[in-house]
Coordinates of C-alpha atoms and ligand atoms in Angstrom, one line a residue:
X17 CA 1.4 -31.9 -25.1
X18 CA 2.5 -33.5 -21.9
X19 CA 0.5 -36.8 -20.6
X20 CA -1.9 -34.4 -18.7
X21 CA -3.5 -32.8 -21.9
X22 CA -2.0 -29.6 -21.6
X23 CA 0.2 -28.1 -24.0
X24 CA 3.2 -26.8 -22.6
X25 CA 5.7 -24.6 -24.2
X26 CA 9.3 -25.8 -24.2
X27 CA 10.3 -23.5 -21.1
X28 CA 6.9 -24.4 -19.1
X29 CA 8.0 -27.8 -19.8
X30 CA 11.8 -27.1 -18.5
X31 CA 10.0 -25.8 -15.0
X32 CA 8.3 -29.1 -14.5
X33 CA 11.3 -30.6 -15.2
X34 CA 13.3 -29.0 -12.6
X35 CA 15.5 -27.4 -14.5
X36 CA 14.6 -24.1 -12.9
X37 CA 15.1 -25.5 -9.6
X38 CA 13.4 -27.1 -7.4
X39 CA 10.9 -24.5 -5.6
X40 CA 9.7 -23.2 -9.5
X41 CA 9.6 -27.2 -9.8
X42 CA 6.6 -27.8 -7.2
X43 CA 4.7 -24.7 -8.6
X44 CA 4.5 -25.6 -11.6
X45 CA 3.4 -29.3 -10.5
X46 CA 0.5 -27.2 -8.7
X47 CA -0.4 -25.1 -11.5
X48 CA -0.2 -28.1 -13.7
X49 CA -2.4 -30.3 -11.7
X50 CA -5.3 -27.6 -11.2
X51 CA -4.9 -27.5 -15.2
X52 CA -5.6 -31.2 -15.3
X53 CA -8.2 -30.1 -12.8
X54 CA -10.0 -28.6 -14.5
X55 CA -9.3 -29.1 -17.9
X56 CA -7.5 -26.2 -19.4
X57 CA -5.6 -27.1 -22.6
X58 CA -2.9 -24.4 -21.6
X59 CA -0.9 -22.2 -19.6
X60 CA -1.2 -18.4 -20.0
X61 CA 1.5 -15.7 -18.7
X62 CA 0.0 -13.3 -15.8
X63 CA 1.2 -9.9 -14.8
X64 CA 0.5 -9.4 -11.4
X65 CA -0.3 -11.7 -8.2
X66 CA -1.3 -11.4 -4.5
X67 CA -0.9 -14.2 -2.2
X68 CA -3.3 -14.5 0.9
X69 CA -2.8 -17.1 4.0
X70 CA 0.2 -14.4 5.1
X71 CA -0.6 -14.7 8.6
X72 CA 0.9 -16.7 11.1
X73 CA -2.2 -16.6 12.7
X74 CA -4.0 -18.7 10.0
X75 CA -0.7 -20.3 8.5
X76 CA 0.8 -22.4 11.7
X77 CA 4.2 -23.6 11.6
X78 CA 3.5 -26.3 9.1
X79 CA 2.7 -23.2 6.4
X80 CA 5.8 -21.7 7.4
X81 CA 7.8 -24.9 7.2
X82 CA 6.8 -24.7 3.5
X83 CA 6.8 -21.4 2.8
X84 CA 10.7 -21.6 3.9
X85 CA 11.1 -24.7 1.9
X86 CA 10.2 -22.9 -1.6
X87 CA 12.0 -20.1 -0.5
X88 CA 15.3 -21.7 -0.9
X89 CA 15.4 -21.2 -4.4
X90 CA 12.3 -20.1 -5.5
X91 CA 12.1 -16.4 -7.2
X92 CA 9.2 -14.0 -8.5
X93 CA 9.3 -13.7 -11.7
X94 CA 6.0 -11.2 -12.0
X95 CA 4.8 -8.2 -9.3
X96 CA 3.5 -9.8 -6.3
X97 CA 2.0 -8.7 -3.0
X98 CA 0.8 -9.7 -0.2
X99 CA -2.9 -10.3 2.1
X100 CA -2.4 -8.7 5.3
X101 CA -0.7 -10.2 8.0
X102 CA -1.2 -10.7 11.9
X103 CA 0.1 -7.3 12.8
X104 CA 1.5 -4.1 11.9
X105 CA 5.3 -5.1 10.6
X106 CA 6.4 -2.2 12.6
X107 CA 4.2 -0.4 15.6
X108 CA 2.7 -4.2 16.7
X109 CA 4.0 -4.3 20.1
X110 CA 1.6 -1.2 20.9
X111 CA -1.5 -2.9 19.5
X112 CA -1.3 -5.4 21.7
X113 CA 0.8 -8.0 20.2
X114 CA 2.8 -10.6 21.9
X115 CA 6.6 -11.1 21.1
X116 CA 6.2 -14.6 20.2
X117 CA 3.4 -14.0 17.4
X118 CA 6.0 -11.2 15.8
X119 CA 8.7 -13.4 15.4
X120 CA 6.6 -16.1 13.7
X121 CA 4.7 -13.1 11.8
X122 CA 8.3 -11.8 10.7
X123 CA 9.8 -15.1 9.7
X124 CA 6.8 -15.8 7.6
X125 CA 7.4 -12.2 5.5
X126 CA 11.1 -12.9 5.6
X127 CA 10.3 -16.0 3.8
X128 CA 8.4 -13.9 1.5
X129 CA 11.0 -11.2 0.9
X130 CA 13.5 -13.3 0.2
X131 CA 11.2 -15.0 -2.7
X132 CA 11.2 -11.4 -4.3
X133 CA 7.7 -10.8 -3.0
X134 CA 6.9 -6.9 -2.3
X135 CA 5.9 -7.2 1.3
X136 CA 3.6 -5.0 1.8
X137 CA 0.5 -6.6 3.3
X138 CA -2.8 -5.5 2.2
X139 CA -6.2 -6.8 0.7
X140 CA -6.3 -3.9 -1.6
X141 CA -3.3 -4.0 -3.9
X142 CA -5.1 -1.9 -6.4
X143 CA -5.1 0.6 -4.2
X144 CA -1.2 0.9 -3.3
X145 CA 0.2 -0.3 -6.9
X146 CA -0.4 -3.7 -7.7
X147 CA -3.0 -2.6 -10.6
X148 CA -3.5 -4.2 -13.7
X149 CA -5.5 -3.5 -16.2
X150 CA -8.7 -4.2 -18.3
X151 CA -8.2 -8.0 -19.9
X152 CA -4.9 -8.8 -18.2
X153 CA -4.8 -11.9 -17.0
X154 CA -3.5 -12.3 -12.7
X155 CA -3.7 -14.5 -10.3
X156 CA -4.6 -13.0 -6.7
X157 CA -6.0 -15.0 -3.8
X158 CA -7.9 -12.6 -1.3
X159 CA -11.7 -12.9 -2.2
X160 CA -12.7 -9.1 -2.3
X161 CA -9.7 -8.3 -4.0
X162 CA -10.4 -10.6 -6.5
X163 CA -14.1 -9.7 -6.9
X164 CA -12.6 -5.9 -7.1
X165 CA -10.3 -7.1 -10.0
X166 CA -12.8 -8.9 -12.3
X167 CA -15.6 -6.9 -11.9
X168 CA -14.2 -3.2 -11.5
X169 CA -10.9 -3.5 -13.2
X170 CA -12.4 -6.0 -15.8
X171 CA -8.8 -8.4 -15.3
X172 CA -9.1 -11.9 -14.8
X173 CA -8.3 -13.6 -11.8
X174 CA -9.7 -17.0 -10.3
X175 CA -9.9 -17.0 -6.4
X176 CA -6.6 -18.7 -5.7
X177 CA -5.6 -20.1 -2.9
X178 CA -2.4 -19.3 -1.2
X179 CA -0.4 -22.2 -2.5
X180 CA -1.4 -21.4 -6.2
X181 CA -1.1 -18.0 -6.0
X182 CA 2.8 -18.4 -4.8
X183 CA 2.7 -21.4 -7.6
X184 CA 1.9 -18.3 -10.1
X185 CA 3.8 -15.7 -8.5
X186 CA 7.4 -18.5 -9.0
X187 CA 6.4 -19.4 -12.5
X188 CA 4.6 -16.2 -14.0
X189 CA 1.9 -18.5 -14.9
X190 CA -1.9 -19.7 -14.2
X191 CA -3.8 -22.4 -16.6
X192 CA -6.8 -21.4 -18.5
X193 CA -9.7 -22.2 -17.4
X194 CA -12.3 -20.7 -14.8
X195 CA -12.7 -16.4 -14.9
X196 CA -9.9 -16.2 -17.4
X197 CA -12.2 -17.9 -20.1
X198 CA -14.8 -15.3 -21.7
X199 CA -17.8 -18.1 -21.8
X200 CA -17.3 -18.3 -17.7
X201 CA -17.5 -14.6 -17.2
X202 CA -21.0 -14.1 -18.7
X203 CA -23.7 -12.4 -16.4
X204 CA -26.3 -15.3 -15.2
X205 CA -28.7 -13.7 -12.8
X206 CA -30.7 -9.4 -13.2
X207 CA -30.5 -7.6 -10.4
X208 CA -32.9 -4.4 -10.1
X209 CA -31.4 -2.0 -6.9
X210 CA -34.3 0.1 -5.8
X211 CA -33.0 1.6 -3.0
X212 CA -30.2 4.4 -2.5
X213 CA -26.8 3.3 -1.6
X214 CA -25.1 6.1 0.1
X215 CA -22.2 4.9 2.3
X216 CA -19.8 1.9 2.6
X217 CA -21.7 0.0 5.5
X218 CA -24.9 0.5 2.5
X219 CA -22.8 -1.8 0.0
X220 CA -21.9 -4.1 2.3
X221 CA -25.5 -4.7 3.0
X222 CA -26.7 -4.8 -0.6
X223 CA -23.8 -7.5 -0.6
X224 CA -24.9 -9.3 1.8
X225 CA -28.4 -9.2 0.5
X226 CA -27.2 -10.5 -3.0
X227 CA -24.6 -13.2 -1.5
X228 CA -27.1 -14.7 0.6
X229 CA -29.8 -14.6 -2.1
X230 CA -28.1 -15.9 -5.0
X231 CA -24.9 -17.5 -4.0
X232 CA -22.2 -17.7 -6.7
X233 CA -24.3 -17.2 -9.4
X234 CA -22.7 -13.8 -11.6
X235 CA -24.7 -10.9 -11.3
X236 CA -25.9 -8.3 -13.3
X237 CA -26.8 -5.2 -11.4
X238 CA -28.9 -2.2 -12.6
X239 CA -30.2 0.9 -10.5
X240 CA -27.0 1.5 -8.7
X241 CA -26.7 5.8 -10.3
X242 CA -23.1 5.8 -8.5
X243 CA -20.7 4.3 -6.6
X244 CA -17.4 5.0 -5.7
X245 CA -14.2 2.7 -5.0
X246 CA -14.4 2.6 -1.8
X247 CA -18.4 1.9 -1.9
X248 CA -17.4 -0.9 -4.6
X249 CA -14.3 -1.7 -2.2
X250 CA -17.0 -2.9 0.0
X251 CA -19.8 -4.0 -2.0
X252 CA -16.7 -6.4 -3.2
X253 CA -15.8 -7.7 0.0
X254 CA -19.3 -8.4 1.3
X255 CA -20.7 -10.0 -2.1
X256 CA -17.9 -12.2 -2.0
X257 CA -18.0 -12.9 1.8
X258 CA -21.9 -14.2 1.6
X259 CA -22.1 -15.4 -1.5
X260 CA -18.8 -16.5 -3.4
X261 CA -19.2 -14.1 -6.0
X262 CA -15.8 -13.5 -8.0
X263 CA -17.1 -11.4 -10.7
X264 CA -20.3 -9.5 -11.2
X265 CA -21.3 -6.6 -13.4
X266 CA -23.0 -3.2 -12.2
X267 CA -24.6 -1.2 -15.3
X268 CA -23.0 2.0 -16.0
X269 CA -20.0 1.8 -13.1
X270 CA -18.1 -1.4 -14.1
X271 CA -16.7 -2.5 -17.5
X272 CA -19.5 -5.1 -18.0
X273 CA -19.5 -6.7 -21.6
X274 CA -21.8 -9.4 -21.1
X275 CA -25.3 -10.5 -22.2
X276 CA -28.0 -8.7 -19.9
X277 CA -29.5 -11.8 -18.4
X278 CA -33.5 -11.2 -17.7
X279 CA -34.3 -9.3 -14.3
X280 CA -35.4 -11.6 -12.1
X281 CA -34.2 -10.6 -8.5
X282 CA -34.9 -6.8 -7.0
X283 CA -33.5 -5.5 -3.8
X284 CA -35.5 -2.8 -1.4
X285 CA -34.6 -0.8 0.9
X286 CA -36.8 -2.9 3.2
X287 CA -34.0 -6.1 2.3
X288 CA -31.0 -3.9 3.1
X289 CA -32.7 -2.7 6.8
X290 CA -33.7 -6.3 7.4
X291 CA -29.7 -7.2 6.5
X292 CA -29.0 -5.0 9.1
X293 CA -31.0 -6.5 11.2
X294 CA -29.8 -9.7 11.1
X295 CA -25.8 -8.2 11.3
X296 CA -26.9 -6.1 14.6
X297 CA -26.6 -8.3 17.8
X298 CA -28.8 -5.6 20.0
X299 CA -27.0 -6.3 23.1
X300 CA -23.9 -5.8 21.7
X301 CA -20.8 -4.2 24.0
X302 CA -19.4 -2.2 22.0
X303 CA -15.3 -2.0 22.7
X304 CA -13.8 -2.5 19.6
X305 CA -14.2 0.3 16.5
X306 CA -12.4 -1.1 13.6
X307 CA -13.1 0.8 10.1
X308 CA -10.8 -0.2 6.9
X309 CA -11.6 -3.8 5.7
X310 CA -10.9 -3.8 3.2
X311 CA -8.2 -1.9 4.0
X312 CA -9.0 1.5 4.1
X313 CA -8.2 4.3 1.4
X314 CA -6.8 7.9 2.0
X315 CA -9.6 9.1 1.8
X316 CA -11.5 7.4 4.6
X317 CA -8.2 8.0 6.9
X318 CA -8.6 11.7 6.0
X319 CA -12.2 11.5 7.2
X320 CA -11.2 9.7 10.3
X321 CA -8.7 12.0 10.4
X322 CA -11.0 15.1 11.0
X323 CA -13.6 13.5 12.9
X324 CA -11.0 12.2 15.6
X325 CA -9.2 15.7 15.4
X326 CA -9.1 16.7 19.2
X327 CA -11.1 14.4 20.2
X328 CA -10.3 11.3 23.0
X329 CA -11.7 7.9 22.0
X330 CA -13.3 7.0 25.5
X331 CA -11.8 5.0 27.9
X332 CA -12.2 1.0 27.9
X333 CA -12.5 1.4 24.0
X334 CA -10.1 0.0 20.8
X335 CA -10.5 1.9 17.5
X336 CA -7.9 0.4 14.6
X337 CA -8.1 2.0 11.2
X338 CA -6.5 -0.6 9.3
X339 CA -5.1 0.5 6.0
X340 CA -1.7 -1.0 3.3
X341 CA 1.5 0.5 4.8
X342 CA 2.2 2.9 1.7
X343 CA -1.1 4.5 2.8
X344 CA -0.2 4.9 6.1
X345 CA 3.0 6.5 4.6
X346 CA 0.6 9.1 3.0
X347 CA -1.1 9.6 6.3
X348 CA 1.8 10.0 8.0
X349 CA 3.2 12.9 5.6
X350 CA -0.3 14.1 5.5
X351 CA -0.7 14.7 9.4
X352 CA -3.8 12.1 9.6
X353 CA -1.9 10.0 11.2
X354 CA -1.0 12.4 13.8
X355 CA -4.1 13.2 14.7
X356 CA -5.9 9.6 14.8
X357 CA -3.3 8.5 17.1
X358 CA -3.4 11.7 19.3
X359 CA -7.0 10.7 20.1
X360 CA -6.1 7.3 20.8
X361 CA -7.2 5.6 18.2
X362 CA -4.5 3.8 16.1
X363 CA -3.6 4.0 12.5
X364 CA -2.1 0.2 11.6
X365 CA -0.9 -0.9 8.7
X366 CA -0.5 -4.6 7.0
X367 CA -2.9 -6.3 9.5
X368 CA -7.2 -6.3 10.0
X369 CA -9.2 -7.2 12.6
X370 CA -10.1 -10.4 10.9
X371 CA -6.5 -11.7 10.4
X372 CA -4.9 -10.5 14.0
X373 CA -4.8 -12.8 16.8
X374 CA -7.5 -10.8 18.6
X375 CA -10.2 -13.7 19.5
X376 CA -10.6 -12.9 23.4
X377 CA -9.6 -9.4 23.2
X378 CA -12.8 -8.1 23.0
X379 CA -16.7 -8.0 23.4
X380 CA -18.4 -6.4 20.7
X381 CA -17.2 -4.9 17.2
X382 CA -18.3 -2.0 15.2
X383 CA -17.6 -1.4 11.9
X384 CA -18.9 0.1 8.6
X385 CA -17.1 -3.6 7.1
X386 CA -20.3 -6.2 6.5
X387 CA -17.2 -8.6 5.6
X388 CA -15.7 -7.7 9.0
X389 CA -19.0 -8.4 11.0
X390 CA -18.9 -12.2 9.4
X391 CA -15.3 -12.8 10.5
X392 CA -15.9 -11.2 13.9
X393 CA -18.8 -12.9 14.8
X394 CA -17.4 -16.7 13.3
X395 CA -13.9 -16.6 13.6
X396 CA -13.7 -14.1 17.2
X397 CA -16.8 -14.4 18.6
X398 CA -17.5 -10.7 18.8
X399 CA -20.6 -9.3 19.0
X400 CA -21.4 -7.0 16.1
X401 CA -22.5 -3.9 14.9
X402 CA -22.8 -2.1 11.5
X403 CA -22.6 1.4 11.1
X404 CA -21.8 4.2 8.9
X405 CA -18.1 5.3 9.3
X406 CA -18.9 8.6 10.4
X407 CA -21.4 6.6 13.0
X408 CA -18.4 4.3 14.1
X409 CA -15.8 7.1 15.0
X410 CA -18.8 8.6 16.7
X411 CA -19.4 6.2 18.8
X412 CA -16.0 5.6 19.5
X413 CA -15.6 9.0 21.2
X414 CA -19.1 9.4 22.9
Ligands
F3S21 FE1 -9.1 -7.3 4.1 FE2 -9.1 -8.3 6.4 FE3 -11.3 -7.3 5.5 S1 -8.1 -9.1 4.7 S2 -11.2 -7.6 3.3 S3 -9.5 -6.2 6.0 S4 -11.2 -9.2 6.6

């Protein structure tokens, strides 16, 4: 036991020692100190780890300054991937990127690469091969990710932040406390759904509903008959967006083993159409279409795909699909691609419209994304509106 109160093991100990160099050095000091924190008695190995604050946008030159710093010497030593940056790596220029933002954006992922880091950029890792499985222990940073992770996949993950998660990603380690401890993952508030969730932009409501309503409290969630990843994808993204929530547990659909905690909350659809409500500005301009956050699936770009087939988004309008490049890959071989970008809309990879330097840009966002109004609305001060997909691609070509 070192004079912190944690037990280290003789080669945890040799990291805080320096003796694997200097970069694996400071993460440990991190991971260490959020032990101290809060008051884990021990280190635990993790398998898998996605770091967030990846673009340059958010980072500044200080985050690069460090991020260059630890990548002198420091290494992976588990799978790690990374939150989506400022742009597409490769087609930026014709979204509307400026020169100086890619080099920045590209010295940040250099720094990444050379760490070992898989750079592709994406909030859904799970989606594109950075999967664990049911009781594995990671350490991954993006909120709906994370939500996704404990509550569908049933791994545990606290919501790092982008310095731990790196800390993890160097060392292969995270300390025990938080979501990776079975007392802290127990349900704490009963949640009756009595209304029908059919589409993605219908989660993120119900999200909203629940974050707003209950905060961080865990969840337990009946009356939901189905729901498929991408609805949960969403519903992940939103409930963590409004409310905090890491983990929650949806009877039926998730690998929930908790205690089913009394029902005390219920959600109509009167509280999803007021949601709505409140996410609709009704004098909204709409000239920015964004569908994919979190990042889109194949599926969605194949239903994009065939509602933009030989179509031409109108004039004066932007419509991103934003989706992990090894998806866009698919697309690509797929023809999707093709045919998104033949109407004018474009398929980008490794960025959002939340993360890209677009504040100014535009007037008025819609998406199916209730995560994507929030961040529009506070971050770019576009109006917003939520909408089915199907609605979003409509209106992008009416
Ligand atoms: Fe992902 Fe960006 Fe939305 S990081 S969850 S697409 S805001």
């Amino acid at each position: 036991m070192n004079e912190m109160g944690l037990n280290l093991t003789s080669e945890e100990q040799d990291m805080l020692g320096g003796k694997r160099g200097n970069a694996t050095r400071k993460a440990m000091e991190i991971i260490t100190t959020l032990g101290e924190i809060y008051g884990a008695e021990r280190l635990l190995p993790v398998v898998s780890v996605q770091i967030a604050g990846v673009s340059y946008h958010n980072l500044g030159e200080a985050g690069l300054e460090y991020l260059s710093e630890m990548a002198e010497d420091g290494r992976t030593q588990v799978l790690t991937t990374l939150n989506p940056a400022g742009m597409d790596l490769l087609e930026w220029k014709k979204h509307g990127i400026s020169d100086d933002f890619a080099v920045n954006q590209k010295r940040v992922v250099d720094a990444f690469s050379k760490m070992g880091v898989v750079t592709t950029c994406t909030c859904t890792p799970y989606l594109i091969g950075n999967l664990p499985h049911y009781g594995e222990h990671i350490a991954w940073a993006e909120s709906s990710a994370v939500c996704f992770a404990n509550s569908v996949i049933g791994a545990r993950t606290n919501r790092e932040g982008g310095p731990s998660a790196l800390a993890s990603a160097l060392t292969g380690k995270t300390a025990e406390y938080g979501f990776h401890l079975e007392k802290n993952r127990v349900a704490q508030v009963g949640y009756e759904i009595r209304a029908e969730l059919k589409t993605t932009d219908d989660f993120g409501l119900l999200g909203k509903v629940m974050g707003d309503r209950t905060g961080k409290e865990i969840p337990y969630i009946t009356g939901v008959s189905h729901a498929t990843t991408d609805h949960l994808r969403s519903f992940c993204a939103s409930i963590a967006t409004y409310g905090g929530v890491a983990l929650f547990h949806m009877e039926g659909i998730t690998p929930n083993r908790t205690a089913v905690p009394e029902i005390t909350e219920t959600v109509t659809k009167e509280d999803l159409e007021k949601a709505r409500q409140e996410l609709d500005d009704e004098s909204a301009e709409i000239d920015f279409i964004s569908v994919g956050c979190p990042h889109a699936s194949i599926a969605d770009i194949a239903r994009v795909a065939e509602l933009l087939d030989g179509k031409k988004v109108t004039e004066g309008k932007t419509v991103w699909i934003t989706t992990a490049k090894p998806t866009k890959d698919v697309a690509i071989k797929m023809g999707y691609y093709d045919k998104i970008e033949k109407a004018g809309a474009y398929l980008v990879s490794d960025a959002c419209c939340a993360v890209a330097p677009l504040k100014g840009r535009f007037k008025g966002l819609m998406t199916d994304s209730a995560k994507a109004c929030f961040y529009a609305r506070g971050k770019n001060r576009f109006d917003v509106r939520i909408r089915t997909v199907d609605e979003c691609i409509k209106a992008a070509i009416s």
